[in-house]
Coordinates of C-alpha atoms in Angstrom, one line a residue:
Chain W
M1 CA 0.0 0.0 0.0
R2 CA 2.9 2.3 0.8
L3 CA 4.3 1.7 -2.7
L4 CA 0.9 2.4 -4.3
A5 CA 0.5 5.5 -2.3
T6 CA 3.9 6.7 -3.3
V7 CA 3.2 6.1 -7.0
F8 CA -0.1 7.9 -6.7
L9 CA 1.5 10.8 -4.9
L10 CA 4.3 11.0 -7.6
S11 CA 1.8 10.8 -10.4
V12 CA -0.2 13.6 -8.9
M13 CA 2.9 15.7 -8.4
C14 CA 4.0 14.9 -12.0
G15 CA 0.6 15.9 -13.2
T16 CA 0.9 19.1 -11.3
V17 CA 4.3 19.9 -12.7
L18 CA 3.3 19.1 -16.2
A19 CA 0.2 21.3 -15.9
W20 CA 2.3 24.0 -14.4
Q21 CA 4.8 23.8 -17.3
A22 CA 2.0 23.9 -19.8
S23 CA 0.5 27.0 -18.3
S24 CA 3.6 28.9 -17.5
T25 CA 6.0 28.1 -20.4
E26 CA 3.0 27.5 -22.7
A27 CA 5.1 25.7 -25.3
P28 CA 4.5 28.8 -27.5
P29 CA 3.6 28.6 -31.2
A30 CA 6.6 28.0 -33.5
Y31 CA 7.6 30.2 -36.4
P32 CA 5.0 29.8 -39.2
E33 CA 7.3 28.5 -41.9
G34 CA 6.1 29.4 -45.4
Y35 CA 3.3 31.6 -44.3
R36 CA 4.0 34.1 -47.2
H37 CA 2.7 31.4 -49.5
W38 CA -0.6 31.0 -47.5
V39 CA -3.8 32.7 -48.5
H40 CA -3.8 36.5 -48.1
V41 CA -7.0 37.2 -46.0
K42 CA -7.0 41.0 -46.1
S43 CA -4.9 44.1 -45.4
G44 CA -5.0 47.4 -43.5
L45 CA -2.7 50.3 -43.1
I46 CA -1.8 52.7 -40.3
S47 CA -1.0 56.0 -42.1
P48 CA 1.1 59.0 -41.1
T49 CA -2.0 60.8 -39.9
H50 CA -2.7 58.1 -37.3
K51 CA -1.8 58.8 -33.7
S52 CA 0.2 55.6 -33.4
F53 CA 2.1 55.9 -36.6
A54 CA 5.5 56.1 -35.0
S55 CA 5.2 52.7 -33.4
L56 CA 2.7 50.9 -35.7
G57 CA 2.7 52.8 -39.0
G58 CA 2.6 50.8 -42.2
F59 CA 1.0 47.9 -43.9
Q60 CA -0.8 45.1 -42.0
H61 CA -1.4 41.8 -43.9
I62 CA -3.2 38.7 -42.6
Y63 CA -2.4 35.2 -43.9
A64 CA -4.1 31.9 -43.1
N65 CA -3.2 28.3 -43.5
A66 CA -5.6 25.8 -45.1
E67 CA -7.2 24.9 -41.7
A68 CA -7.8 28.5 -40.8
M69 CA -9.3 29.2 -44.3
A70 CA -11.8 26.5 -43.5
G71 CA -12.5 28.5 -40.3
Y72 CA -12.9 31.7 -42.2
R73 CA -15.6 30.0 -44.3
T74 CA -17.5 28.4 -41.4
R75 CA -16.4 30.7 -38.5
T76 CA -15.5 27.5 -36.6
F77 CA -11.8 27.3 -36.6
P78 CA -10.5 23.7 -36.6
E79 CA -7.5 22.4 -34.7
G80 CA -4.2 23.3 -36.4
S81 CA -5.6 26.7 -37.7
I82 CA -2.8 29.2 -37.9
V83 CA -3.3 32.9 -38.6
V84 CA -0.4 35.3 -39.1
F85 CA -0.8 39.1 -38.7
E86 CA 2.2 40.8 -40.4
W87 CA 3.3 44.3 -39.7
L88 CA 5.5 46.2 -42.2
E89 CA 6.8 49.7 -42.2
M90 CA 6.0 52.0 -45.1
K91 CA 7.7 54.5 -47.4
D92 CA 5.7 57.5 -48.6
T93 CA 6.6 59.0 -52.1
A94 CA 4.2 61.9 -52.9
G95 CA 1.3 59.9 -51.4
A96 CA 2.2 56.6 -53.0
Y97 CA 3.0 54.1 -50.2
E98 CA 5.4 51.2 -50.6
E99 CA 6.0 48.4 -48.2
G100 CA 9.0 48.8 -45.9
P101 CA 10.9 46.5 -43.5
R102 CA 9.0 44.0 -41.4
R103 CA 8.2 45.2 -37.9
Q104 CA 7.0 41.9 -36.5
I105 CA 4.6 39.1 -37.1
D106 CA 1.9 38.0 -34.7
V107 CA 0.9 34.3 -34.8
M108 CA -2.2 32.6 -33.5
V109 CA -2.4 28.8 -33.4
K110 CA -5.5 26.8 -32.5
D111 CA -4.8 23.9 -30.1
S112 CA -7.6 23.4 -27.7
Q113 CA -5.6 21.2 -25.3
R114 CA -2.3 23.0 -25.3
F115 CA -3.8 26.4 -24.9
A116 CA -6.9 25.4 -22.9
K117 CA -6.4 28.3 -20.4
I118 CA -6.3 31.0 -23.0
G119 CA -9.3 30.2 -25.2
G120 CA -7.7 27.3 -27.1
W121 CA -5.4 29.7 -29.0
G122 CA -1.7 30.2 -28.6
F123 CA -0.2 33.6 -29.3
Q124 CA 3.4 34.5 -30.3
R125 CA 5.1 37.6 -31.7
F126 CA 8.3 37.3 -33.7
V127 CA 10.5 40.4 -34.0
K128 CA 11.3 41.8 -37.5
D129 CA 12.5 39.0 -39.8
S130 CA 13.7 36.7 -37.0
K131 CA 12.3 33.2 -36.7
T132 CA 13.5 32.9 -33.1
E133 CA 13.6 36.4 -31.4
L134 CA 10.3 37.0 -29.5
A135 CA 8.8 40.2 -28.3
A136 CA 8.7 40.5 -24.5
A137 CA 5.2 41.8 -24.4
P138 CA 2.3 41.4 -24.7
T139 CA 2.0 38.1 -22.9
P140 CA -0.3 35.4 -24.3
Q141 CA -2.6 36.1 -21.4
Q142 CA -2.9 39.7 -22.5
C143 CA -3.4 38.7 -26.1
F144 CA -6.2 36.4 -25.0
A145 CA -7.8 39.0 -22.8
C146 CA -8.1 41.5 -25.5
H147 CA -9.2 39.1 -28.2
D148 CA -11.7 37.6 -25.8
K149 CA -13.1 41.1 -25.1
L150 CA -13.5 41.8 -28.8
K151 CA -14.7 38.3 -29.4
K152 CA -16.1 37.5 -32.8
D153 CA -15.8 33.8 -33.6
G154 CA -13.1 31.6 -32.1
L155 CA -11.2 34.8 -31.1
I156 CA -10.4 35.5 -34.7
L157 CA -11.4 39.1 -35.3
S158 CA -10.9 39.3 -39.1
S159 CA -13.0 38.2 -42.0
Y160 CA -11.8 36.9 -45.4
R161 CA -12.1 39.5 -48.1
Q162 CA -13.4 37.7 -51.2
Chain G
M1 CA -3.5 22.7 -111.0
R2 CA -6.4 25.0 -110.7
L3 CA -7.6 23.0 -107.7
L4 CA -4.2 23.1 -106.1
A5 CA -4.0 26.8 -106.7
T6 CA -7.4 27.3 -105.2
V7 CA -6.5 25.3 -102.1
F8 CA -3.2 27.2 -101.8
L9 CA -5.0 30.5 -102.2
L10 CA -7.7 29.5 -99.6
S11 CA -5.1 28.3 -97.1
V12 CA -3.2 31.6 -97.4
M13 CA -6.4 33.5 -97.0
C14 CA -7.4 31.4 -94.0
G15 CA -4.0 31.9 -92.6
T16 CA -4.4 35.6 -93.1
V17 CA -7.8 35.6 -91.5
L18 CA -6.6 33.6 -88.5
A19 CA -3.6 35.8 -88.1
W20 CA -5.8 38.9 -88.3
Q21 CA -8.2 37.4 -85.7
A22 CA -5.3 36.6 -83.4
S23 CA -3.9 40.1 -83.6
S24 CA -7.2 42.1 -83.6
T25 CA -9.4 40.1 -81.2
E26 CA -6.3 38.7 -79.4
A27 CA -8.3 36.0 -77.6
P28 CA -7.8 38.0 -74.4
P29 CA -6.9 36.4 -71.1
A30 CA -9.8 34.8 -69.2
Y31 CA -10.8 35.8 -65.7
P32 CA -8.2 34.3 -63.3
E33 CA -10.5 32.1 -61.3
G34 CA -9.3 31.5 -57.7
Y35 CA -6.5 34.2 -57.8
R36 CA -7.3 35.3 -54.3
H37 CA -5.9 31.9 -53.1
W38 CA -2.6 32.5 -55.1
V39 CA 0.5 33.8 -53.5
H40 CA 0.4 37.5 -52.4
V41 CA 3.5 39.0 -54.1
K42 CA 3.4 42.5 -52.5
S43 CA 1.1 45.5 -51.9
G44 CA 1.1 49.3 -52.4
L45 CA -1.3 52.1 -51.6
I46 CA -2.4 55.3 -53.3
S47 CA -3.2 57.6 -50.3
P48 CA -5.5 60.7 -50.1
T49 CA -2.5 63.0 -50.5
H50 CA -1.7 61.5 -54.0
K51 CA -2.7 63.5 -57.0
S52 CA -4.5 60.6 -58.6
F53 CA -6.4 59.6 -55.4
A54 CA -9.8 60.2 -56.9
S55 CA -9.4 57.7 -59.7
L56 CA -6.8 55.3 -58.3
G57 CA -6.8 55.7 -54.5
G58 CA -6.7 52.7 -52.3
F59 CA -4.9 49.4 -51.9
Q60 CA -3.0 47.6 -54.7
H61 CA -2.3 43.9 -54.3
I62 CA -0.3 41.6 -56.6
Y63 CA -1.0 37.9 -56.8
A64 CA 0.8 35.2 -58.8
N65 CA 0.0 31.6 -59.8
A66 CA 2.6 28.9 -59.3
E67 CA 4.2 29.4 -62.8
A68 CA 4.6 33.1 -62.2
M69 CA 6.1 32.4 -58.7
A70 CA 8.8 30.4 -60.5
G71 CA 9.3 33.5 -62.7
Y72 CA 9.6 35.8 -59.7
R73 CA 12.4 33.5 -58.4
T74 CA 14.3 33.2 -61.6
R75 CA 13.1 36.4 -63.4
T76 CA 12.3 34.2 -66.4
F77 CA 8.6 33.7 -66.5
P78 CA 7.5 30.4 -67.9
E79 CA 4.5 29.8 -70.3
G80 CA 1.2 29.9 -68.3
S81 CA 2.4 32.5 -65.8
I82 CA -0.4 34.7 -64.6
V83 CA -0.1 37.8 -62.5
V84 CA -3.0 39.7 -61.1
F85 CA -2.8 43.4 -60.1
E86 CA -5.9 44.1 -57.9
W87 CA -7.1 47.6 -57.1
L88 CA -9.3 48.3 -54.1
E89 CA -10.8 51.5 -52.8
M90 CA -10.1 52.5 -49.2
K91 CA -11.8 53.8 -46.1
D92 CA -10.0 56.2 -43.8
T93 CA -10.9 56.2 -40.1
A94 CA -8.6 58.7 -38.2
G95 CA -5.6 57.6 -40.3
A96 CA -6.4 53.8 -40.1
Y97 CA -7.1 52.6 -43.6
E98 CA -9.4 49.7 -44.4
E99 CA -9.9 47.9 -47.7
G100 CA -13.0 49.1 -49.7
P101 CA -14.8 47.8 -52.8
R102 CA -12.8 46.4 -55.7
R103 CA -12.1 49.0 -58.5
Q104 CA -10.7 46.5 -61.0
I105 CA -8.2 43.7 -61.6
D106 CA -5.5 43.8 -64.2
V107 CA -4.4 40.4 -65.5
M108 CA -1.2 39.5 -67.4
V109 CA -0.9 36.0 -69.0
K110 CA 2.3 34.6 -70.5
D111 CA 1.7 32.9 -73.8
S112 CA 4.5 33.5 -76.3
Q113 CA 2.6 32.3 -79.3
R114 CA -0.8 33.8 -78.6
F115 CA 0.6 37.2 -77.7
A116 CA 3.7 37.2 -79.9
K117 CA 3.0 40.7 -81.1
I118 CA 2.9 42.2 -77.6
G119 CA 5.9 40.8 -75.9
G120 CA 4.5 37.3 -75.3
W121 CA 2.1 38.6 -72.6
G122 CA -1.7 39.1 -72.8
F123 CA -3.3 41.9 -70.9
Q124 CA -6.9 42.3 -69.7
R125 CA -8.7 44.5 -67.2
F126 CA -11.9 43.3 -65.4
V127 CA -14.2 45.9 -63.9
K128 CA -15.0 45.8 -60.2
D129 CA -16.1 42.3 -59.2
S130 CA -17.2 41.3 -62.7
K131 CA -15.7 38.2 -64.3
T132 CA -16.9 39.3 -67.8
E133 CA -17.1 43.1 -67.9
L134 CA -13.9 44.5 -69.4
A135 CA -12.5 48.0 -69.3
A136 CA -12.5 49.8 -72.6
A137 CA -9.0 51.2 -72.2
P138 CA -6.1 50.9 -72.1
T139 CA -5.7 48.5 -75.0
P140 CA -3.4 45.5 -74.8
Q141 CA -1.0 47.4 -77.1
Q142 CA -1.0 50.4 -74.8
C143 CA -0.3 48.1 -71.8
F144 CA 2.5 46.4 -73.7
A145 CA 4.0 49.7 -74.8
C146 CA 4.2 51.0 -71.2
H147 CA 5.5 47.8 -69.7
D148 CA 8.0 47.5 -72.5
K149 CA 9.2 51.0 -71.8
L150 CA 9.6 50.3 -68.0
K151 CA 11.0 46.8 -68.9
K152 CA 12.4 44.9 -66.1
D153 CA 12.3 41.1 -66.8
G154 CA 9.7 39.6 -69.0
L155 CA 7.6 42.8 -68.7
I156 CA 6.8 42.0 -65.0
L157 CA 7.7 45.1 -63.1
S158 CA 7.2 43.9 -59.5
S159 CA 9.4 41.7 -57.3
Y160 CA 8.3 39.2 -54.7
R161 CA 8.5 40.6 -51.2
Q162 CA 10.0 37.8 -49.0

């Protein structure tokens, strides 16, 4: 009985440790290799007249993998959906804007188990063109809180532009 | 001999008629079905401060099919390459621009035989969301003349943004 009790106690502790690791380190979404060849969902732009131009100015493009495209059609995003929000600086030539360097990409990955505590979606931000350098803030919890507040369907706020 | 001469004469005439049809009606490029799922090459924007905003203002997106993507890599565009230049109006909300209705799409198709007289590329412009309504101008010859003047590689002026 002592052995069984010890095994039980250990398994509970391991479970706790694993759960803690999952929620604290969150095994964050990996870099979305090849996303530039995914479907272009839509775009936006923060222009020089916008109050946040200095920090956010430029083009915003959204890309979706095949699973996420199924979600854009049905508004129920299946497991494995990945959506990339790409931020680029811009260059203004007499009112004609061109794309500039990449500021960052924001990645959302649907995995209901792995990200159970933050709405079933993992969040990650990669700096400039880096596939490894991550932005310190916002945290996934902050991402989730804001998306949850603005909730549309499955935390994805955009719609596919036909 | 009279028969042979007549056949010869007819074949020459037919050849002339076919050649005339090819150059005058030009069997223009068809609507590029599914182009919104092709690779997004890059974007630009004509802003409210641009002199041509009234007629051209808004987002410009370029899409390429698989053959054209091979061309963007090698700068030699294979037969069957299709490039779509999409024009959208825009909406300005305190400096944040959103995509508006489609103005038109310009299509380029590589077919060296069919479009031999205009650099091997066919040109077509579809109005708004229509798959059949064509713009009256510019003519394919005008399109070719301008692209030829600005010539980069194979008349394609854009580059793929990584």
